[in-house]
PDB file of C-alpha atoms in Angstrom:
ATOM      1  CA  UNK A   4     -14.808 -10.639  38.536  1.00 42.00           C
ATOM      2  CA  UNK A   5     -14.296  -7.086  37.240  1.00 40.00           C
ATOM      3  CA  UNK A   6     -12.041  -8.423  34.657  1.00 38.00           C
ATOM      4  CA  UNK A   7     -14.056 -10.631  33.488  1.00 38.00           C
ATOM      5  CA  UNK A   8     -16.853  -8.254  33.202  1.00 38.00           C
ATOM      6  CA  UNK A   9     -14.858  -5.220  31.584  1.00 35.00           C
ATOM      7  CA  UNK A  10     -13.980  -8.675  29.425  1.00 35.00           C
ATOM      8  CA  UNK A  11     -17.453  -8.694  28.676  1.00 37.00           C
ATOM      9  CA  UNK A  12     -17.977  -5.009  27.244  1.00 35.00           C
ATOM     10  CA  UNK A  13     -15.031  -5.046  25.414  1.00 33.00           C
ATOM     11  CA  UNK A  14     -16.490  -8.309  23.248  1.00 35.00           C
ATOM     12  CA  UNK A  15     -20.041  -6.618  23.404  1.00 35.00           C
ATOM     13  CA  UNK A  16     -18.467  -3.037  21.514  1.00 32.00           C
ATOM     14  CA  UNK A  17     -16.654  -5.073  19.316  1.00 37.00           C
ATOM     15  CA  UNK A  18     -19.559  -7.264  18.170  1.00 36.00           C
ATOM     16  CA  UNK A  19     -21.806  -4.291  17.657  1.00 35.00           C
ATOM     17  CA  UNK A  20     -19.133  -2.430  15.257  1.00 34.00           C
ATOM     18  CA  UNK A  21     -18.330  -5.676  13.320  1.00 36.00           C
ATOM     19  CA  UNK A  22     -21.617  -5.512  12.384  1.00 37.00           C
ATOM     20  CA  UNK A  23     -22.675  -2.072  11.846  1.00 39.00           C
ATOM     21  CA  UNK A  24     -18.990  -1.404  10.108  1.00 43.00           C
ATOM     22  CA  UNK A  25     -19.487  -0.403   6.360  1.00 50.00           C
ATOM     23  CA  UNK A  26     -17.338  -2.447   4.153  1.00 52.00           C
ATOM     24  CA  UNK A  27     -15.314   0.023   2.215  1.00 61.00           C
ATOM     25  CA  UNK A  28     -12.708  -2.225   0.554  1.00 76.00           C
ATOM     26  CA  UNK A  29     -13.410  -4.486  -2.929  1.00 83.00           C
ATOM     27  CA  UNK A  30     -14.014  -7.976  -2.314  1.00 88.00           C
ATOM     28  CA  UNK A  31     -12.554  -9.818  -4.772  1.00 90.00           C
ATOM     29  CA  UNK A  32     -14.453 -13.462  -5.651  1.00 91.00           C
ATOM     30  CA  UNK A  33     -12.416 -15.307  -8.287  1.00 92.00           C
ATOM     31  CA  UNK A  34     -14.240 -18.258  -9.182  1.00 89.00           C
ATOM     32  CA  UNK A  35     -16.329 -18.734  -6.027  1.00 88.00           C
ATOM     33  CA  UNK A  36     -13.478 -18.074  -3.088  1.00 91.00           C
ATOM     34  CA  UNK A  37     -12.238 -14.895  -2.291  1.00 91.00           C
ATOM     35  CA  UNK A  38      -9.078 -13.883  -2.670  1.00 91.00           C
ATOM     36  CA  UNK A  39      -6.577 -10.895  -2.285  1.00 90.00           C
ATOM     37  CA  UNK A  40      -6.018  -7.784  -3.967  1.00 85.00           C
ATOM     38  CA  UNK A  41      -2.500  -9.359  -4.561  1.00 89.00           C
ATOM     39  CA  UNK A  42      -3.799 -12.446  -5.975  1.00 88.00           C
ATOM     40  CA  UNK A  43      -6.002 -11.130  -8.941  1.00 84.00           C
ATOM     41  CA  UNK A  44      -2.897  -8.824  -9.940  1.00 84.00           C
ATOM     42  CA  UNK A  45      -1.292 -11.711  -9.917  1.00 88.00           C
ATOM     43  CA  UNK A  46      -3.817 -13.106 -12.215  1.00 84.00           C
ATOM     44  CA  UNK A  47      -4.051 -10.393 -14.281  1.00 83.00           C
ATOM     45  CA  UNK A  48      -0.307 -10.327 -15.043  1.00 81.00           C
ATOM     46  CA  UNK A  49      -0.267 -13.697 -16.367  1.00 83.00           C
ATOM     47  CA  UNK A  50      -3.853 -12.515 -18.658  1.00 84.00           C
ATOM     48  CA  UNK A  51      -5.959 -15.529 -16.548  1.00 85.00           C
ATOM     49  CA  UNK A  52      -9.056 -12.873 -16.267  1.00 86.00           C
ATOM     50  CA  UNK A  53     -11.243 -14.249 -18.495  1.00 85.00           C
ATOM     51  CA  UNK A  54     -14.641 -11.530 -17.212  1.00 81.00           C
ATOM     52  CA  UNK A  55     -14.600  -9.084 -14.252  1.00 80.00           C
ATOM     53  CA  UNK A  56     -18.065  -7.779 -12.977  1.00 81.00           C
ATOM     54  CA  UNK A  57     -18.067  -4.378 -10.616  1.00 81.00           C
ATOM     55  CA  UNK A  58     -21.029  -4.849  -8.382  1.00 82.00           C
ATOM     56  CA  UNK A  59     -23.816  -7.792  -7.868  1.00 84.00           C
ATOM     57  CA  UNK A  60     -27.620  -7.357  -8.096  1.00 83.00           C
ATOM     58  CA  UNK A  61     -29.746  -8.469  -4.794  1.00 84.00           C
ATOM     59  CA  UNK A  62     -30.154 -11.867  -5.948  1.00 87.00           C
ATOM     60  CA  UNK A  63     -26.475 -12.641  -6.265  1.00 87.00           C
ATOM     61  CA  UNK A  64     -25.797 -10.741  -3.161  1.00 85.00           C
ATOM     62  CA  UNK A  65     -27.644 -12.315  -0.999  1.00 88.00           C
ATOM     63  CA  UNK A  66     -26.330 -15.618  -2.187  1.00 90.00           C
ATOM     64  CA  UNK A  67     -22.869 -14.731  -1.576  1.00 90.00           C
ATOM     65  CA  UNK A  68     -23.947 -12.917   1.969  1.00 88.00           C
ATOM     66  CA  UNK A  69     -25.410 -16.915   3.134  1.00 89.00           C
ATOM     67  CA  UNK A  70     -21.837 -18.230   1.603  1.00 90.00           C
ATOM     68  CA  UNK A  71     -19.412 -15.766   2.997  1.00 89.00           C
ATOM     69  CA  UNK A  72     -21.648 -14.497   6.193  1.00 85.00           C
ATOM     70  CA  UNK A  73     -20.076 -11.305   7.676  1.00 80.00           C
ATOM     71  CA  UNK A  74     -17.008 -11.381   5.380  1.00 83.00           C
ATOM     72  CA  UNK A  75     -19.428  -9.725   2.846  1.00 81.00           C
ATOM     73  CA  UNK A  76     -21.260  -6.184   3.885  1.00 72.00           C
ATOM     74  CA  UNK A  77     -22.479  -3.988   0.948  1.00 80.00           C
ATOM     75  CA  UNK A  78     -22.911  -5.588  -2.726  1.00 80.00           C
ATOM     76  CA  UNK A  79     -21.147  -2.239  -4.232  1.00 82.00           C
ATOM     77  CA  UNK A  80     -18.118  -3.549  -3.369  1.00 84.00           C
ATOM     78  CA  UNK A  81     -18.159  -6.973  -4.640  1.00 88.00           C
ATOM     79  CA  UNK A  82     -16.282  -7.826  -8.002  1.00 87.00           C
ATOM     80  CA  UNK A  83     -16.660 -11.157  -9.171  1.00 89.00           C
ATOM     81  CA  UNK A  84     -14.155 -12.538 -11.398  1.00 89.00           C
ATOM     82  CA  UNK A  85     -13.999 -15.386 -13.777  1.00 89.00           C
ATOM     83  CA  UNK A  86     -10.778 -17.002 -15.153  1.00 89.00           C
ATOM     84  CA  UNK A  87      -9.840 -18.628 -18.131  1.00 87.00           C
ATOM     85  CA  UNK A  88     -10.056 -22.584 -18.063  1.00 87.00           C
ATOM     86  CA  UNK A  89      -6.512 -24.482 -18.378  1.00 84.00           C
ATOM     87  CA  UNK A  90      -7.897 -25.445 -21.722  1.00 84.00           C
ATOM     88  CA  UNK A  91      -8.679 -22.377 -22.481  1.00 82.00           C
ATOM     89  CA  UNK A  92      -5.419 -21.026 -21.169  1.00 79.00           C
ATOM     90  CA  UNK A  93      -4.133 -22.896 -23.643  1.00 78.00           C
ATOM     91  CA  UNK A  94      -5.878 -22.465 -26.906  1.00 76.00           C
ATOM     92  CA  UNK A  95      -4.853 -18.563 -25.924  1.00 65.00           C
ATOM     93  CA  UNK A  96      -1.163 -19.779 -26.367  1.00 68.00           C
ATOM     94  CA  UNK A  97      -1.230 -21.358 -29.235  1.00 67.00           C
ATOM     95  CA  UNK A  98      -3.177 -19.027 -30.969  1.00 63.00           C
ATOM     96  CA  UNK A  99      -0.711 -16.515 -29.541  1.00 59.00           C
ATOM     97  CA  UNK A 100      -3.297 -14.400 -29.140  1.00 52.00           C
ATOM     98  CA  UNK A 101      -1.781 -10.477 -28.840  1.00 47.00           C
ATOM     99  CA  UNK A 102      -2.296  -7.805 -25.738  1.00 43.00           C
ATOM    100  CA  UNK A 103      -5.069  -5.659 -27.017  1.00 41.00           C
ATOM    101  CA  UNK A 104      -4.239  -1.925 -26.416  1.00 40.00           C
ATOM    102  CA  UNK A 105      -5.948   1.019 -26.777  1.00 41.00           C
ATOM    103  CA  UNK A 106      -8.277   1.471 -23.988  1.00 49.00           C
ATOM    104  CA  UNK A 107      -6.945   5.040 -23.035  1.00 53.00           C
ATOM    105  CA  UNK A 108      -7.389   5.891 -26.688  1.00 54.00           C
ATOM    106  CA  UNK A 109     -11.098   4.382 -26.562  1.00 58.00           C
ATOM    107  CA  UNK A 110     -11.953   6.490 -22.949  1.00 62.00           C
ATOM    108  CA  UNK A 111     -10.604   9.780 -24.492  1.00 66.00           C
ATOM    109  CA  UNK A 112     -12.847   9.925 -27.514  1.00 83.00           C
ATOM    110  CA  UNK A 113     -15.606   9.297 -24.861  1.00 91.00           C
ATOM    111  CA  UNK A 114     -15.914  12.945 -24.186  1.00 95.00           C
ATOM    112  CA  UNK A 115     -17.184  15.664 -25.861  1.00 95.00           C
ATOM    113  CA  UNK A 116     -15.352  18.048 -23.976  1.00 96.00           C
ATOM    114  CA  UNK A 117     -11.841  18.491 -23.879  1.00 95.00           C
ATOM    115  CA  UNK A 118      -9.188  19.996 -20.951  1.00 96.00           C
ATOM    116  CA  UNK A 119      -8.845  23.773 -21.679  1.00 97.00           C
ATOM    117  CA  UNK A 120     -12.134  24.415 -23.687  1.00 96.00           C
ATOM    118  CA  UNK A 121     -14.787  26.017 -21.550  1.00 97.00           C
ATOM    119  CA  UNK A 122     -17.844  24.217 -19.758  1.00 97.00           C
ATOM    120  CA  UNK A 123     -20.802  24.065 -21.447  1.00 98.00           C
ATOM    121  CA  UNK A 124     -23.412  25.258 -19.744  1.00 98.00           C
ATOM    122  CA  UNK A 125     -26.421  23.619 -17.916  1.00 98.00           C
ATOM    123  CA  UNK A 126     -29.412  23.930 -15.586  1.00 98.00           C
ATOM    124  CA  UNK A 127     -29.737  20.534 -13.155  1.00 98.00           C
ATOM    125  CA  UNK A 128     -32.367  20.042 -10.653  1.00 97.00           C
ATOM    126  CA  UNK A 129     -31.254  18.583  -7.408  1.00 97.00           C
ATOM    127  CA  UNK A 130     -32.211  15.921  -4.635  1.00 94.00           C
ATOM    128  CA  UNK A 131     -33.545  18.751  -2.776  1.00 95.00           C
ATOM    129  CA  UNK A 132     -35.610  20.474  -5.117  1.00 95.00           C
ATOM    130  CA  UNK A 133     -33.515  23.125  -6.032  1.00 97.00           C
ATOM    131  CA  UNK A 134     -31.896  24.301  -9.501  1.00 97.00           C
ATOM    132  CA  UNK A 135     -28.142  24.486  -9.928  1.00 98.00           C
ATOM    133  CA  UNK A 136     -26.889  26.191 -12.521  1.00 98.00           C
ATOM    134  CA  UNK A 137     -23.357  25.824 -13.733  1.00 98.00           C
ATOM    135  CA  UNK A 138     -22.868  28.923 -14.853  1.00 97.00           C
ATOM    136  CA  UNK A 139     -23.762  30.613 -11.935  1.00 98.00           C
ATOM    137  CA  UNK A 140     -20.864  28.673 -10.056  1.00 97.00           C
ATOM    138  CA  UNK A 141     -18.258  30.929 -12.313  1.00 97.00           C
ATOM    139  CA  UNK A 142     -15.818  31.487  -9.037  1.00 97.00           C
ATOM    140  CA  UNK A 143     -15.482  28.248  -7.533  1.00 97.00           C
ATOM    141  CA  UNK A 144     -13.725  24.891  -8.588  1.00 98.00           C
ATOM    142  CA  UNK A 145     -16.457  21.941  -9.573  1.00 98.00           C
ATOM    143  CA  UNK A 146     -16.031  18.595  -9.623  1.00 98.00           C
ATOM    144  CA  UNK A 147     -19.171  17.039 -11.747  1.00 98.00           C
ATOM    145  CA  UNK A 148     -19.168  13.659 -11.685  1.00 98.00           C
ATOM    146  CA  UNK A 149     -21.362  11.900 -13.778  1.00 98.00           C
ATOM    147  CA  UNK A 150     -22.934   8.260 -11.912  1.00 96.00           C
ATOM    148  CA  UNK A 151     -25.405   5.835 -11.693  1.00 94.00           C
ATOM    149  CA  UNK A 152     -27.176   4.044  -9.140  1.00 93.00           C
ATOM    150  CA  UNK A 153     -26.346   0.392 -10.969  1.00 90.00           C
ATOM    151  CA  UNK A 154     -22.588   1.642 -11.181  1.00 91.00           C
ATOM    152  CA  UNK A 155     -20.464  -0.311  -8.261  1.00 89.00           C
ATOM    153  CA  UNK A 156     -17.648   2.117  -8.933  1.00 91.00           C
ATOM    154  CA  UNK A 157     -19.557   4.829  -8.893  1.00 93.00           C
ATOM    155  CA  UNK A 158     -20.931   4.213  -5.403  1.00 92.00           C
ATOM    156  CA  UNK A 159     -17.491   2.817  -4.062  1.00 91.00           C
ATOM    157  CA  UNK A 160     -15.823   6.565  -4.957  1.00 94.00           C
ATOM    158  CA  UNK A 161     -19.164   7.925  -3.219  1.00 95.00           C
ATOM    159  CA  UNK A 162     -17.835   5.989   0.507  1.00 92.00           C
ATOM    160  CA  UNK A 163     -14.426   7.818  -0.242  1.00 94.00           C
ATOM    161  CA  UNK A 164     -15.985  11.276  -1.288  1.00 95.00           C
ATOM    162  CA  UNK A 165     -17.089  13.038   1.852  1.00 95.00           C
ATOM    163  CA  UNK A 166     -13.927  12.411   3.903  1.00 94.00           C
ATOM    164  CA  UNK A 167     -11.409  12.788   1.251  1.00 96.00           C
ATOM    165  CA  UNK A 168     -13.317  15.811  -0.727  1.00 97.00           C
ATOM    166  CA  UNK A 169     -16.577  17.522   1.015  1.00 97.00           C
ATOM    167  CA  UNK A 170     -14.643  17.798   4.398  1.00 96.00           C
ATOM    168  CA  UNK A 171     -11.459  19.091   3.740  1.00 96.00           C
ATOM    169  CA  UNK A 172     -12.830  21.601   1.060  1.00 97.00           C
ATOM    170  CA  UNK A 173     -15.938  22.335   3.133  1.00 94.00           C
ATOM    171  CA  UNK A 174     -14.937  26.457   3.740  1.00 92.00           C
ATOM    172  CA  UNK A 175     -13.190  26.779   0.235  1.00 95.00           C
ATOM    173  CA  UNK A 176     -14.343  27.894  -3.107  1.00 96.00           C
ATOM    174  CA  UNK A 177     -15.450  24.237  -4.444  1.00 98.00           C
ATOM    175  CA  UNK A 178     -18.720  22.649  -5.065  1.00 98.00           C
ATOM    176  CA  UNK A 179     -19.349  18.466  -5.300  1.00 98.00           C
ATOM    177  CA  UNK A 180     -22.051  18.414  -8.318  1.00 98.00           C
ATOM    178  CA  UNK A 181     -23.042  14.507  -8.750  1.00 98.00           C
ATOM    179  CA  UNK A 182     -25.737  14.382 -11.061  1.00 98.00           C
ATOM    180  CA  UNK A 183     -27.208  10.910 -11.599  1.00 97.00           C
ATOM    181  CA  UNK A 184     -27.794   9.659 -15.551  1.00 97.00           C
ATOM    182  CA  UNK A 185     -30.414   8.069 -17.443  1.00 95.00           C
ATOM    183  CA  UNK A 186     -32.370   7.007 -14.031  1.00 94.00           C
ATOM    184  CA  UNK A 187     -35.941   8.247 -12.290  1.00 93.00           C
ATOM    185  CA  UNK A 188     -36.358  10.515  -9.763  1.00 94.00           C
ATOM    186  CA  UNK A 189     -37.135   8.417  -7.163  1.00 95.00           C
ATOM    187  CA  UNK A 190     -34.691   5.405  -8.233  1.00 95.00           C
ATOM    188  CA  UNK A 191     -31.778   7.893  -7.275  1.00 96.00           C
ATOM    189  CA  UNK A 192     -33.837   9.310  -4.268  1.00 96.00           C
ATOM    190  CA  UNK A 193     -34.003   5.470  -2.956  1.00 95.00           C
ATOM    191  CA  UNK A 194     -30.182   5.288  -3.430  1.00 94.00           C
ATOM    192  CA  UNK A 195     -29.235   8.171  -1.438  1.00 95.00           C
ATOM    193  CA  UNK A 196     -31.688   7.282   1.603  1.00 95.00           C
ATOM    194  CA  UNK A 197     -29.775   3.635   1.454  1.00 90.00           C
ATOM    195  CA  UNK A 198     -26.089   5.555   1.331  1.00 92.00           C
ATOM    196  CA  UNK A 199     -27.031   7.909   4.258  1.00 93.00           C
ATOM    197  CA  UNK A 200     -27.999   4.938   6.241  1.00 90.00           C
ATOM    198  CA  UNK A 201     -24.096   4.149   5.478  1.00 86.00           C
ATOM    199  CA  UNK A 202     -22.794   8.082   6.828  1.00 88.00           C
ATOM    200  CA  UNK A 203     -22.857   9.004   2.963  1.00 91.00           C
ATOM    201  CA  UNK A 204     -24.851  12.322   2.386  1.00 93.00           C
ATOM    202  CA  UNK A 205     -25.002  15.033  -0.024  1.00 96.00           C
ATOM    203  CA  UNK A 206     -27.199  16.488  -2.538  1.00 96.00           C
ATOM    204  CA  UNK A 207     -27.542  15.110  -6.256  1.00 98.00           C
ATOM    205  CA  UNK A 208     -28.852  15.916  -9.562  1.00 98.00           C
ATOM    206  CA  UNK A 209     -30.975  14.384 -11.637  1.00 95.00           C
ATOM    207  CA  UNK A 210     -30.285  14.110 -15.851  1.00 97.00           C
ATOM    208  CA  UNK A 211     -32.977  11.480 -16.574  1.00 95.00           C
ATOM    209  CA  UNK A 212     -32.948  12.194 -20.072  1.00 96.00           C
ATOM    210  CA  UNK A 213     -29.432  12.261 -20.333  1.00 97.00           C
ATOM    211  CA  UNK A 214     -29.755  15.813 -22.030  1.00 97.00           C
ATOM    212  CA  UNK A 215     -26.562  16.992 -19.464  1.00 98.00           C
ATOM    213  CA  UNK A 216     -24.486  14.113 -20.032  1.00 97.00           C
ATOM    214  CA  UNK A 217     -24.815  14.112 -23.737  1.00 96.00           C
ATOM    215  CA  UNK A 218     -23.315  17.554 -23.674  1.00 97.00           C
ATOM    216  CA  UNK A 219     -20.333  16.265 -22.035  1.00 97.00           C
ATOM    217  CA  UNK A 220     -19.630  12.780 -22.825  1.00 96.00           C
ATOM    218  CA  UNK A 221     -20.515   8.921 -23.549  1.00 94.00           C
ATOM    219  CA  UNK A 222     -19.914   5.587 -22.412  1.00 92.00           C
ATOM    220  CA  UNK A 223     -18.678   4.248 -19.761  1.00 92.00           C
ATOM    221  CA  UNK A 224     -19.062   5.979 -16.242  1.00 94.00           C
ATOM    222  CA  UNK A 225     -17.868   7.083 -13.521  1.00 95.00           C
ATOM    223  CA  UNK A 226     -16.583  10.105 -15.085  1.00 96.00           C
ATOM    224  CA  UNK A 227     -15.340  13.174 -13.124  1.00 97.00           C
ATOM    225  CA  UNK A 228     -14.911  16.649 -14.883  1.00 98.00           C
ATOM    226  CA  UNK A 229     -12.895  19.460 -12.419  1.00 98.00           C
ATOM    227  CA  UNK A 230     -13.752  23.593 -14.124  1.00 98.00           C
ATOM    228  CA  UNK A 231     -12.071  25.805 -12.348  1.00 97.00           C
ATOM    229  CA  UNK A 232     -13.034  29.226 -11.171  1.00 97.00           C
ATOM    230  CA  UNK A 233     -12.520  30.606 -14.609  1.00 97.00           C
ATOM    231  CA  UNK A 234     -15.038  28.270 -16.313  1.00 97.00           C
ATOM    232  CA  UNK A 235     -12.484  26.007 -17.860  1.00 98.00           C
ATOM    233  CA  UNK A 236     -12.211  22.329 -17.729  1.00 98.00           C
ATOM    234  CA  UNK A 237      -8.634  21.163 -16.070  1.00 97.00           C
ATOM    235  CA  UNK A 238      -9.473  17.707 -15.460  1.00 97.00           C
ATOM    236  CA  UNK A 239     -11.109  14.283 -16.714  1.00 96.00           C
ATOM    237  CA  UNK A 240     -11.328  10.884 -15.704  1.00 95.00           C
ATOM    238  CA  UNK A 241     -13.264   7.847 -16.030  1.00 94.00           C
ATOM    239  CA  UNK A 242     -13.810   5.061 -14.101  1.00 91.00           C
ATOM    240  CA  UNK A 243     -12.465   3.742 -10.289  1.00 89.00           C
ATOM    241  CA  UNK A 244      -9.668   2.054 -10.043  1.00 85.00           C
ATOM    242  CA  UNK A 245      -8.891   2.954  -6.335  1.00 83.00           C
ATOM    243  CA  UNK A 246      -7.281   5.761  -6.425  1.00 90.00           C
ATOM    244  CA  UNK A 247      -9.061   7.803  -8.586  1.00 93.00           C
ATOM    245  CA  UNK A 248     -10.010  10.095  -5.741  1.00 95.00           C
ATOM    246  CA  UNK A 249      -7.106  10.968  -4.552  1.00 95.00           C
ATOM    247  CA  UNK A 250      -5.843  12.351  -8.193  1.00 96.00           C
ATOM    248  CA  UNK A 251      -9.392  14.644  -7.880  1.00 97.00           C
ATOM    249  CA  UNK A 252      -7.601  15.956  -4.563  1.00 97.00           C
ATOM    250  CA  UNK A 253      -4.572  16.478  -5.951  1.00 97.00           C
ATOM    251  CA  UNK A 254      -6.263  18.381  -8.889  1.00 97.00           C
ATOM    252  CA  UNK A 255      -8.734  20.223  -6.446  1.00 98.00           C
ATOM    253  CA  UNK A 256      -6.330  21.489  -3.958  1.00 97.00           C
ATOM    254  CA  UNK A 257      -4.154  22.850  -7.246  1.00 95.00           C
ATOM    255  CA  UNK A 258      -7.169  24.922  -8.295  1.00 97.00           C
ATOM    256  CA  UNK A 259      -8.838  26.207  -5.493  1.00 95.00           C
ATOM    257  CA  UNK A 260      -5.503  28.461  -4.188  1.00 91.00           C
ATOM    258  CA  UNK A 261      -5.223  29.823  -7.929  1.00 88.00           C
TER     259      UNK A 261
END
């Protein structure tokens, strides 16, 4: 009888964490099934990916929530993926269509900035009311990272950011500067209360009229700039593609002994 019962807790504390427990992983959902990591590599290598979409709006999320049930848990995380038709497919080799390259060439000329020219300068008013400016943080090592509250990738670095980055450097010489683009006031504010709900907490700034981010750079976002102490930019990157935060580690902990 007391087996049965401790039985009982065990399944109770397991049910209660299964559903309070923040997905924190990409779900990948190739033409309506979802399938592995592995899989859409696989797919990728042999050029099937036709679109990819970061991210679903409510509508689409709670669609795929009745489909997939608890298998699905936050919408940032959800990339849906479309492949190319066997007809399709095959147009593409008899065309013999080329690889397009380039992309790193494209995401470079994005900024306006480049690594080794100093910051430019700029006041940004926070989540909290109060004024940060960059200037001011001449001493420390920031990370500014540009976002949105539409961007999936964005949000997914977000989940990774306070264990990986605001802990460990918590008594150091850094600052975390997020400042949200092109997006009101209380869009962004809406966002965070929804993320703290989800253990993710920390104060953001608001560039509605993208007057910051214009300084700095175009395009396509996330985007991550590390200055270091000096005023100097060390570091840029752009986009998520899952281990983008642990390079801003590496590049943090290099800076903040110098």
């Amino acid at each position: 009888m007391k087996n049965i019962f401790l039985l009982v807790v065990v399944l109770l504390i397991h049910t209660v964490y299964s559903q309070n427990k923040v997905q924190t992983d990409p779900i990948f959902i190739v033409n309506g099934e979802i399938v592995t990591k592995e899989k859409v590599e696989e797919y990728a290598q042999k050029g099937y990916i036709k679109k990819m979409l970061n991210g679903v709006n409510e509508e689409k999320y709670l669609e795929l929530k009745k489909k997939f049930n608890d298998k699905i848990t936050a919408k940032e995380f959800i990339i849906l993926i479309e492949l190319y038709s066997k007809l399709e497919m095959s147009n593409k080799k008899a065309q013999n269509l080329p690889v397009v390259h380039g992309k790193s060439e494209k995401i470079k000329n994005e900024y306006f900035v480049k690594i080794g020219s100093k910051s430019i300068d700029f006041n940004v008013k926070m989540i909290d009311g109060t004024l940060v400016n960059l200037y001011e943080l001449r001493g420390k090592v920031v990370l500014l990272n540009f976002w949105a509250t539409w961007c999936a990738p964005c949000i997914r670095e977000f989940y990774e950011i306070p264990s990986k980055i605001l802990v460990p450097f918590k008594n150091q010489n850094f600052v975390f500067l997020p400042i949200a683009i092109g997006q009101d006031q209380q869009i962004v504010k809406n966002k965070m209360v929804y993320l703290k709900k989800r253990g993710i907490e920390f104060n953001v700034g608001f560039d509605h009229s993208k007057i910051i981010w214009n300084k700095y750079a175009n395009g396509s976002i996330p985007k991550n700039i590390i200055v270091d102490k000096n005023g100097v930019i060390r570091y840029l990157s752009t986009g998520n593609d899952g281990k983008s935060v642990d390079k801003l580690v590496e590049e943090i902990e290099k800076l903040v002994t110098e």
